[in-house]
mmCIF file of N, CA and C in Angstrom:
data_model
loop_
_atom_site.group_PDB
_atom_site.id
_atom_site.type_symbol
_atom_site.label_atom_id
_atom_site.label_comp_id
_atom_site.label_asym_id
_atom_site.label_seq_id
_atom_site.Cartn_x
_atom_site.Cartn_y
_atom_site.Cartn_z
ATOM 1 N N MET A 30 -8.496 6.454 -12.823
ATOM 2 C CA MET A 30 -7.935 5.484 -14.437
ATOM 3 C C MET A 30 -6.435 5.900 -14.223
ATOM 4 N N ARG A 31 -6.044 4.876 -14.561
ATOM 5 C CA ARG A 31 -4.173 5.167 -14.400
ATOM 6 C C ARG A 31 -3.958 4.008 -15.609
ATOM 7 N N LYS A 32 -2.614 4.782 -16.297
ATOM 8 C CA LYS A 32 -1.640 3.453 -16.610
ATOM 9 C C LYS A 32 -1.369 2.853 -16.357
ATOM 10 N N LYS A 33 -1.378 1.138 -16.788
ATOM 11 C CA LYS A 33 -1.288 -0.266 -17.128
ATOM 12 C C LYS A 33 0.181 0.110 -15.433
ATOM 13 N N ASN A 34 1.298 0.502 -16.232
ATOM 14 C CA ASN A 34 2.565 0.265 -15.343
ATOM 15 C C ASN A 34 2.680 1.859 -14.807
ATOM 16 N N PHE A 35 1.827 2.479 -14.234
ATOM 17 C CA PHE A 35 1.933 4.057 -13.430
ATOM 18 C C PHE A 35 3.563 3.951 -12.611
ATOM 19 N N LYS A 36 4.431 4.837 -12.730
ATOM 20 C CA LYS A 36 5.131 4.618 -12.396
ATOM 21 C C LYS A 36 5.382 5.669 -10.832
ATOM 22 N N GLY A 37 4.330 6.288 -10.766
ATOM 23 C CA GLY A 37 4.172 7.458 -9.471
ATOM 24 C C GLY A 37 4.038 6.853 -8.359
ATOM 25 N N ARG A 38 4.348 7.815 -7.049
ATOM 26 C CA ARG A 38 3.906 7.467 -5.828
ATOM 27 C C ARG A 38 3.005 6.880 -5.640
ATOM 28 N N CYS A 39 3.248 5.725 -4.903
ATOM 29 C CA CYS A 39 2.103 4.485 -4.700
ATOM 30 C C CYS A 39 2.315 4.030 -3.048
ATOM 31 N N GLU A 40 1.048 4.153 -2.442
ATOM 32 C CA GLU A 40 1.115 3.761 -0.800
ATOM 33 C C GLU A 40 0.197 2.348 -0.763
ATOM 34 N N LYS A 41 0.937 1.233 -0.648
ATOM 35 C CA LYS A 41 0.892 0.159 -0.030
ATOM 36 C C LYS A 41 0.586 -0.135 1.400
ATOM 37 N N ARG A 42 -1.304 -0.645 1.047
ATOM 38 C CA ARG A 42 -1.604 -1.439 2.651
ATOM 39 C C ARG A 42 -2.491 -2.613 2.984
ATOM 40 N N LYS A 43 -2.571 -3.035 3.564
ATOM 41 C CA LYS A 43 -3.509 -4.209 3.686
ATOM 42 C C LYS A 43 -5.064 -3.595 4.231
ATOM 43 N N ILE A 44 -5.690 -4.235 3.359
ATOM 44 C CA ILE A 44 -7.149 -3.923 3.941
ATOM 45 C C ILE A 44 -8.131 -5.018 3.919
ATOM 46 N N ASP A 45 -9.153 -5.303 4.632
ATOM 47 C CA ASP A 45 -9.288 -6.505 5.251
ATOM 48 C C ASP A 45 -10.382 -7.345 3.646
ATOM 49 N N LYS A 46 -11.025 -6.252 2.914
ATOM 50 C CA LYS A 46 -11.953 -6.645 1.840
ATOM 51 C C LYS A 46 -11.389 -6.574 1.015
ATOM 52 N N CYS A 47 -9.934 -6.499 1.119
ATOM 53 C CA CYS A 47 -9.103 -6.512 -0.312
ATOM 54 C C CYS A 47 -8.411 -7.600 -0.665
ATOM 55 N N VAL A 48 -8.187 -8.774 -0.922
ATOM 56 C CA VAL A 48 -7.318 -10.096 -1.376
ATOM 57 C C VAL A 48 -6.141 -9.537 -1.374
ATOM 58 N N GLU A 49 -5.538 -8.475 -2.508
ATOM 59 C CA GLU A 49 -4.383 -8.509 -2.612
ATOM 60 C C GLU A 49 -3.809 -7.112 -1.475
ATOM 61 N N VAL A 50 -2.545 -6.496 -1.754
ATOM 62 C CA VAL A 50 -2.454 -5.335 -1.396
ATOM 63 C C VAL A 50 -3.101 -4.236 -1.935
ATOM 64 N N CYS A 51 -3.604 -3.713 -1.177
ATOM 65 C CA CYS A 51 -4.172 -1.875 -1.792
ATOM 66 C C CYS A 51 -3.352 -1.180 -2.305
ATOM 67 N N ARG A 52 -3.078 -0.818 -3.779
ATOM 68 C CA ARG A 52 -1.964 0.246 -3.727
ATOM 69 C C ARG A 52 -2.881 1.374 -4.206
ATOM 70 N N THR A 53 -2.844 2.460 -3.734
ATOM 71 C CA THR A 53 -3.517 3.736 -4.068
ATOM 72 C C THR A 53 -2.395 5.062 -4.534
ATOM 73 N N TYR A 54 -2.738 5.731 -5.406
ATOM 74 C CA TYR A 54 -1.996 6.554 -6.037
ATOM 75 C C TYR A 54 -1.994 7.930 -5.969
ATOM 76 N N ASP A 55 -3.318 8.346 -5.048
ATOM 77 C CA ASP A 55 -3.770 9.834 -4.859
ATOM 78 C C ASP A 55 -4.037 9.259 -3.799
ATOM 79 N N PRO A 56 -4.885 10.601 -2.681
ATOM 80 C CA PRO A 56 -5.157 11.117 -1.971
ATOM 81 C C PRO A 56 -7.264 10.282 -1.628
ATOM 82 N N ILE A 57 -7.485 11.130 -2.882
ATOM 83 C CA ILE A 57 -9.058 10.613 -3.252
ATOM 84 C C ILE A 57 -9.042 8.967 -3.381
ATOM 85 N N GLN A 58 -7.788 8.295 -3.885
ATOM 86 C CA GLN A 58 -7.927 6.470 -3.937
ATOM 87 C C GLN A 58 -8.037 5.989 -2.525
ATOM 88 N N TYR A 59 -7.015 6.755 -1.791
ATOM 89 C CA TYR A 59 -6.656 6.074 -0.379
ATOM 90 C C TYR A 59 -7.791 6.664 0.762
ATOM 91 N N ALA A 60 -8.524 7.453 0.339
ATOM 92 C CA ALA A 60 -9.791 8.228 1.389
ATOM 93 C C ALA A 60 -11.219 7.008 1.040
ATOM 94 N N TYR A 61 -10.979 7.033 -0.465
ATOM 95 C CA TYR A 61 -12.576 5.995 -1.429
ATOM 96 C C TYR A 61 -11.886 4.483 -0.657
ATOM 97 N N ALA A 62 -11.022 4.298 -0.768
ATOM 98 C CA ALA A 62 -10.803 2.488 0.144
ATOM 99 C C ALA A 62 -10.872 2.699 1.186
ATOM 100 N N ASP A 63 -11.012 3.364 1.979
ATOM 101 C CA ASP A 63 -10.979 3.529 3.526
ATOM 102 C C ASP A 63 -13.071 3.535 3.576
ATOM 103 N N LEU A 64 -13.683 4.196 2.732
ATOM 104 C CA LEU A 64 -14.937 4.284 3.072
ATOM 105 C C LEU A 64 -15.849 3.125 1.831
ATOM 106 N N LEU A 65 -14.931 2.208 1.309
ATOM 107 C CA LEU A 65 -15.525 1.247 0.950
ATOM 108 C C LEU A 65 -15.436 -0.115 2.169
ATOM 109 N N GLN A 66 -14.179 -0.099 2.653
ATOM 110 C CA GLN A 66 -14.338 -0.652 4.045
ATOM 111 C C GLN A 66 -14.785 -1.358 4.649
ATOM 112 N N VAL A 67 -15.286 0.081 5.231
ATOM 113 C CA VAL A 67 -16.622 0.603 6.523
ATOM 114 C C VAL A 67 -17.981 -0.017 5.707
ATOM 115 N N SER A 68 -18.076 -0.117 4.751
ATOM 116 C CA SER A 68 -19.253 0.334 3.587
ATOM 117 C C SER A 68 -19.933 -1.854 4.343
ATOM 118 N N ASP A 69 -21.093 -1.441 4.470
ATOM 119 C CA ASP A 69 -21.663 -2.879 5.132
ATOM 120 C C ASP A 69 -22.119 -3.680 3.375
ATOM 121 N N GLU A 70 -22.456 -2.636 2.281
ATOM 122 C CA GLU A 70 -22.883 -2.515 1.073
ATOM 123 C C GLU A 70 -22.256 -3.667 0.424
ATOM 124 N N VAL A 71 -20.519 -3.721 0.397
ATOM 125 C CA VAL A 71 -19.566 -4.304 -0.503
ATOM 126 C C VAL A 71 -18.981 -5.095 0.622
ATOM 127 N N THR A 72 -18.466 -6.490 -0.051
ATOM 128 C CA THR A 72 -17.976 -7.269 0.570
ATOM 129 C C THR A 72 -16.747 -8.187 0.123
ATOM 130 N N GLU A 73 -16.296 -7.270 -0.829
ATOM 131 C CA GLU A 73 -15.007 -7.682 -1.474
ATOM 132 C C GLU A 73 -14.368 -6.192 -2.762
ATOM 133 N N ILE A 74 -13.289 -5.965 -2.162
ATOM 134 C CA ILE A 74 -12.692 -5.117 -2.849
ATOM 135 C C ILE A 74 -11.307 -5.121 -3.977
ATOM 136 N N SER A 75 -11.190 -4.828 -5.050
ATOM 137 C CA SER A 75 -10.380 -5.241 -6.288
ATOM 138 C C SER A 75 -9.700 -3.836 -6.632
ATOM 139 N N CYS A 76 -8.028 -3.639 -6.457
ATOM 140 C CA CYS A 76 -7.928 -2.054 -6.912
ATOM 141 C C CYS A 76 -6.873 -2.467 -8.219
ATOM 142 N N ASN A 77 -6.857 -1.412 -8.844
ATOM 143 C CA ASN A 77 -6.330 -1.145 -10.341
ATOM 144 C C ASN A 77 -6.478 -2.658 -10.993
ATOM 145 N N ILE A 78 -7.763 -2.498 -11.413
ATOM 146 C CA ILE A 78 -7.953 -3.988 -12.456
ATOM 147 C C ILE A 78 -7.731 -3.853 -13.893
ATOM 148 N N PRO A 79 -6.598 -4.163 -14.784
ATOM 149 C CA PRO A 79 -6.299 -4.147 -16.107
ATOM 150 C C PRO A 79 -7.764 -4.102 -16.856
ATOM 151 N N LEU A 80 -7.762 -3.403 -17.515
ATOM 152 C CA LEU A 80 -8.707 -3.387 -18.177
ATOM 153 C C LEU A 80 -8.009 -3.671 -19.799
ATOM 154 N N ASP A 81 -8.130 -4.932 -20.386
ATOM 155 C CA ASP A 81 -7.726 -5.649 -21.070
ATOM 156 C C ASP A 81 -8.744 -5.436 -22.385
ATOM 157 N N GLY A 82 -7.622 -4.709 -23.596
ATOM 158 C CA GLY A 82 -8.262 -4.237 -24.950
ATOM 159 C C GLY A 82 -8.736 -3.121 -25.389
ATOM 160 N N LEU A 83 -8.461 -2.584 -24.612
ATOM 161 C CA LEU A 83 -8.576 -0.693 -24.999
ATOM 162 C C LEU A 83 -8.124 -0.113 -25.653
ATOM 163 N N GLU A 84 -8.945 0.109 -26.976
ATOM 164 C CA GLU A 84 -8.363 0.727 -28.523
ATOM 165 C C GLU A 84 -7.565 2.156 -27.714
ATOM 166 N N VAL A 85 -8.117 2.790 -26.296
ATOM 167 C CA VAL A 85 -6.845 3.992 -26.232
ATOM 168 C C VAL A 85 -5.462 3.645 -24.949
ATOM 169 N N GLY A 86 -5.310 2.597 -25.164
ATOM 170 C CA GLY A 86 -3.800 1.520 -24.286
ATOM 171 C C GLY A 86 -4.249 1.330 -23.238
ATOM 172 N N GLU A 87 -3.071 0.756 -22.583
ATOM 173 C CA GLU A 87 -3.044 -0.215 -21.609
ATOM 174 C C GLU A 87 -3.597 0.646 -20.255
ATOM 175 N N HIS A 88 -5.048 0.316 -19.450
ATOM 176 C CA HIS A 88 -5.095 0.976 -18.446
ATOM 177 C C HIS A 88 -5.754 0.407 -17.184
ATOM 178 N N THR A 89 -5.838 0.588 -15.860
ATOM 179 C CA THR A 89 -6.295 0.269 -15.034
ATOM 180 C C THR A 89 -8.178 0.955 -14.552
ATOM 181 N N SER A 90 -8.849 0.433 -14.085
ATOM 182 C CA SER A 90 -9.709 0.815 -13.274
ATOM 183 C C SER A 90 -9.708 0.967 -11.417
ATOM 184 N N ASP A 91 -9.470 1.821 -11.181
ATOM 185 C CA ASP A 91 -9.083 1.850 -9.695
ATOM 186 C C ASP A 91 -10.137 1.149 -8.714
ATOM 187 N N PHE A 92 -11.210 1.053 -8.751
ATOM 188 C CA PHE A 92 -11.758 -0.085 -7.805
ATOM 189 C C PHE A 92 -12.834 -0.757 -8.643
ATOM 190 N N VAL A 93 -13.409 -2.143 -8.635
ATOM 191 C CA VAL A 93 -14.006 -2.738 -8.653
ATOM 192 C C VAL A 93 -14.036 -3.890 -7.394
ATOM 193 N N CYS A 94 -15.586 -3.646 -6.953
ATOM 194 C CA CYS A 94 -16.087 -3.880 -6.055
ATOM 195 C C CYS A 94 -17.299 -5.508 -5.873
ATOM 196 N N ILE A 95 -17.087 -6.005 -5.467
ATOM 197 C CA ILE A 95 -18.348 -6.994 -5.159
ATOM 198 C C ILE A 95 -19.592 -6.636 -4.076
ATOM 199 N N LYS A 96 -20.563 -6.318 -4.505
ATOM 200 C CA LYS A 96 -21.485 -6.384 -2.990
ATOM 201 C C LYS A 96 -22.406 -7.295 -2.426
ATOM 202 N N ALA A 97 -22.783 -6.940 -1.390
ATOM 203 C CA ALA A 97 -23.558 -8.151 -0.894
ATOM 204 C C ALA A 97 -24.560 -9.190 -1.851
ATOM 205 N N ASN A 98 -25.323 -8.440 -2.822
ATOM 206 C CA ASN A 98 -26.217 -9.469 -3.464
ATOM 207 C C ASN A 98 -25.287 -9.759 -4.759
ATOM 208 N N GLY A 99 -24.012 -9.530 -4.749
ATOM 209 C CA GLY A 99 -23.225 -10.669 -5.511
ATOM 210 C C GLY A 99 -22.797 -9.556 -7.267
ATOM 211 N N ASP A 100 -23.457 -8.056 -7.159
ATOM 212 C CA ASP A 100 -23.305 -7.360 -8.516
ATOM 213 C C ASP A 100 -21.833 -7.136 -8.146
ATOM 214 N N LEU A 101 -21.587 -6.403 -9.397
ATOM 215 C CA LEU A 101 -20.464 -5.822 -9.499
ATOM 216 C C LEU A 101 -20.500 -4.098 -9.225
ATOM 217 N N ILE A 102 -19.578 -3.145 -8.689
ATOM 218 C CA ILE A 102 -19.546 -1.961 -8.844
ATOM 219 C C ILE A 102 -18.627 -1.395 -9.209
ATOM 220 N N VAL A 103 -18.270 -0.196 -10.362
ATOM 221 C CA VAL A 103 -16.949 -0.261 -10.649
ATOM 222 C C VAL A 103 -16.690 1.638 -10.574
ATOM 223 N N ARG A 104 -15.539 2.004 -9.782
ATOM 224 C CA ARG A 104 -15.225 3.415 -9.377
ATOM 225 C C ARG A 104 -14.165 4.302 -10.315
ATOM 226 N N GLU A 105 -14.329 4.966 -10.986
ATOM 227 C CA GLU A 105 -12.817 5.735 -11.278
ATOM 228 C C GLU A 105 -12.981 6.832 -10.407
ATOM 229 N N CYS A 106 -11.421 7.226 -9.784
ATOM 230 C CA CYS A 106 -11.156 8.354 -9.330
ATOM 231 C C CYS A 106 -10.852 9.489 -9.740
ATOM 232 N N VAL A 107 -11.059 10.711 -9.776
ATOM 233 C CA VAL A 107 -10.691 11.563 -10.821
ATOM 234 C C VAL A 107 -10.664 13.023 -9.916
ATOM 235 N N HIS A 108 -9.741 14.032 -10.336
ATOM 236 C CA HIS A 108 -9.842 15.049 -9.720
ATOM 237 C C HIS A 108 -10.390 16.276 -10.588
ATOM 238 N N ARG A 109 -11.055 16.779 -9.703
ATOM 239 C CA ARG A 109 -12.085 17.654 -10.344
ATOM 240 C C ARG A 109 -11.798 18.085 -10.984
ATOM 241 N N ARG A 110 -10.470 19.113 -11.307
ATOM 242 C CA ARG A 110 -9.954 19.885 -12.332
ATOM 243 C C ARG A 110 -9.530 19.094 -13.099
ATOM 244 N N LEU A 111 -9.585 17.901 -13.422
ATOM 245 C CA LEU A 111 -9.486 17.265 -14.707
ATOM 246 C C LEU A 111 -10.861 16.963 -15.200
ATOM 247 N N LEU A 112 -11.689 16.701 -15.018
ATOM 248 C CA LEU A 112 -12.920 16.500 -15.422
ATOM 249 C C LEU A 112 -13.434 16.534 -16.540
ATOM 250 N N MET A 113 -12.805 17.966 -17.482
ATOM 251 C CA MET A 113 -13.291 18.343 -18.607
ATOM 252 C C MET A 113 -12.065 18.400 -19.095
ATOM 253 N N LYS A 114 -11.074 17.550 -19.365
ATOM 254 C CA LYS A 114 -9.905 17.716 -19.841
ATOM 255 C C LYS A 114 -10.053 16.415 -21.288
ATOM 256 N N PRO A 115 -10.250 16.965 -21.963
ATOM 257 C CA PRO A 115 -10.612 15.829 -23.549
ATOM 258 C C PRO A 115 -9.768 14.329 -23.079
ATOM 259 N N LEU A 116 -8.822 14.150 -22.728
ATOM 260 C CA LEU A 116 -8.213 12.996 -22.616
ATOM 261 C C LEU A 116 -8.868 12.351 -21.596
ATOM 262 N N THR A 117 -9.133 12.869 -20.610
ATOM 263 C CA THR A 117 -9.740 12.624 -19.297
ATOM 264 C C THR A 117 -11.044 12.249 -19.750
ATOM 265 N N VAL A 118 -12.227 12.895 -20.315
ATOM 266 C CA VAL A 118 -13.053 12.205 -20.974
ATOM 267 C C VAL A 118 -12.875 10.979 -22.091
ATOM 268 N N LYS A 119 -12.127 10.899 -22.666
ATOM 269 C CA LYS A 119 -11.958 9.966 -22.954
ATOM 270 C C LYS A 119 -11.562 8.397 -22.794
ATOM 271 N N LEU A 120 -10.293 8.720 -21.876
ATOM 272 C CA LEU A 120 -10.669 7.325 -20.940
ATOM 273 C C LEU A 120 -11.744 7.069 -19.747
ATOM 274 N N LEU A 121 -12.360 8.166 -19.322
ATOM 275 C CA LEU A 121 -13.667 7.558 -18.358
ATOM 276 C C LEU A 121 -14.626 7.190 -19.527
ATOM 277 N N ASP A 122 -14.747 7.474 -21.051
ATOM 278 C CA ASP A 122 -15.746 7.064 -21.712
ATOM 279 C C ASP A 122 -15.315 5.141 -21.893
ATOM 280 N N ALA A 123 -14.321 5.452 -22.160
ATOM 281 C CA ALA A 123 -13.669 3.845 -22.580
ATOM 282 C C ALA A 123 -13.743 2.746 -21.549
ATOM 283 N N SER A 124 -13.193 3.207 -20.509
ATOM 284 C CA SER A 124 -13.750 2.338 -18.956
ATOM 285 C C SER A 124 -15.003 2.555 -19.055
ATOM 286 N N ARG A 125 -15.704 3.048 -18.815
ATOM 287 C CA ARG A 125 -17.574 3.053 -18.860
ATOM 288 C C ARG A 125 -17.930 2.084 -19.861
ATOM 289 N N ASP A 126 -17.167 2.166 -21.194
ATOM 290 C CA ASP A 126 -17.906 1.241 -22.253
ATOM 291 C C ASP A 126 -17.731 -0.175 -22.071
ATOM 292 N N TYR A 127 -16.380 -0.191 -21.326
ATOM 293 C CA TYR A 127 -15.422 -1.692 -21.209
ATOM 294 C C TYR A 127 -16.539 -2.131 -20.416
ATOM 295 N N TRP A 128 -16.568 -1.244 -19.097
ATOM 296 C CA TRP A 128 -17.563 -2.210 -17.853
ATOM 297 C C TRP A 128 -18.461 -2.707 -18.670
ATOM 298 N N LEU A 129 -19.640 -1.670 -19.272
ATOM 299 C CA LEU A 129 -20.480 -2.065 -19.510
ATOM 300 C C LEU A 129 -21.202 -3.344 -20.880
ATOM 301 N N ARG A 130 -19.881 -3.383 -21.670
ATOM 302 C CA ARG A 130 -19.477 -4.667 -22.316
ATOM 303 C C ARG A 130 -19.300 -6.042 -21.572
ATOM 304 N N HIS A 131 -18.558 -5.935 -20.284
ATOM 305 C CA HIS A 131 -18.825 -7.279 -19.675
ATOM 306 C C HIS A 131 -20.090 -6.957 -18.449
ATOM 307 N N GLY A 132 -20.804 -6.468 -18.760
ATOM 308 C CA GLY A 132 -22.487 -6.684 -18.235
ATOM 309 C C GLY A 132 -22.437 -5.785 -16.587
ATOM 310 N N VAL A 133 -21.408 -4.952 -16.165
ATOM 311 C CA VAL A 133 -21.464 -3.857 -15.307
ATOM 312 C C VAL A 133 -22.093 -2.791 -15.323
ATOM 313 N N THR A 134 -23.244 -2.309 -14.895
ATOM 314 C CA THR A 134 -24.401 -1.391 -14.919
ATOM 315 C C THR A 134 -23.841 -0.148 -13.978
ATOM 316 N N ASP A 135 -23.370 -0.655 -12.727
ATOM 317 C CA ASP A 135 -22.991 0.321 -11.609
ATOM 318 C C ASP A 135 -21.651 0.817 -11.733
ATOM 319 N N TRP A 136 -21.312 1.785 -13.008
ATOM 320 C CA TRP A 136 -20.188 2.248 -12.993
ATOM 321 C C TRP A 136 -20.437 3.619 -12.262
ATOM 322 N N GLY A 137 -18.989 4.907 -11.934
ATOM 323 C CA GLY A 137 -19.156 5.704 -11.165
ATOM 324 C C GLY A 137 -18.301 6.283 -10.877
ATOM 325 N N LEU A 138 -18.004 7.704 -10.737
ATOM 326 C CA LEU A 138 -16.696 8.481 -10.400
ATOM 327 C C LEU A 138 -16.519 9.350 -9.092
ATOM 328 N N VAL A 139 -15.901 8.810 -8.543
ATOM 329 C CA VAL A 139 -15.704 9.281 -7.023
ATOM 330 C C VAL A 139 -14.542 10.793 -7.161
ATOM 331 N N ILE A 140 -14.871 11.800 -7.312
ATOM 332 C CA ILE A 140 -14.230 13.043 -7.586
ATOM 333 C C ILE A 140 -13.949 13.762 -6.023
ATOM 334 N N ASP A 141 -12.482 14.257 -5.988
ATOM 335 C CA ASP A 141 -12.286 14.675 -4.831
ATOM 336 C C ASP A 141 -13.080 15.506 -3.796
ATOM 337 N N GLU A 142 -13.672 16.251 -4.276
ATOM 338 C CA GLU A 142 -14.526 17.718 -3.731
ATOM 339 C C GLU A 142 -15.765 16.089 -2.945
ATOM 340 N N GLU A 143 -16.012 14.989 -3.138
ATOM 341 C CA GLU A 143 -17.041 14.444 -2.783
ATOM 342 C C GLU A 143 -16.167 13.416 -1.566
ATOM 343 N N VAL A 144 -15.245 13.111 -1.516
ATOM 344 C CA VAL A 144 -14.408 12.395 -0.806
ATOM 345 C C VAL A 144 -14.306 13.130 0.932
#
C-alpha cells in the first residue's frame, strides 16, 4: 500500500497478464508480480489501484487480480519490520475495509519473508 502520488524509485515493466505497464516500487512487489504472472489461477493483474474515498488519505492497493473463476483478489505488499507499526496497521485495516465494502473477500498480505 502506497500513497497515491508516491515519488520513490519505480521500476516499470510489461507483464503479459497486466493491461497497463506494471510499476513496482520495491523487491516484494517485483517478486510477487512474477509469481502472479506464472500462476494459472490468475488471469489479469492490475497494479497500484487507487482507493478512492479513504479517510486516511489517498492511497493505492498493490495488486488487484482477477482469478480464472472471475473472483477478485487483493494483495498488499509489506515489509515484515513494518507490520506492527501503528500507521501500517491503520492503512492495512483501511484497505481491507475498503475492499470488503466492494465485495472482495480474498484480501491478503505479501510479506518479504514469504516471497
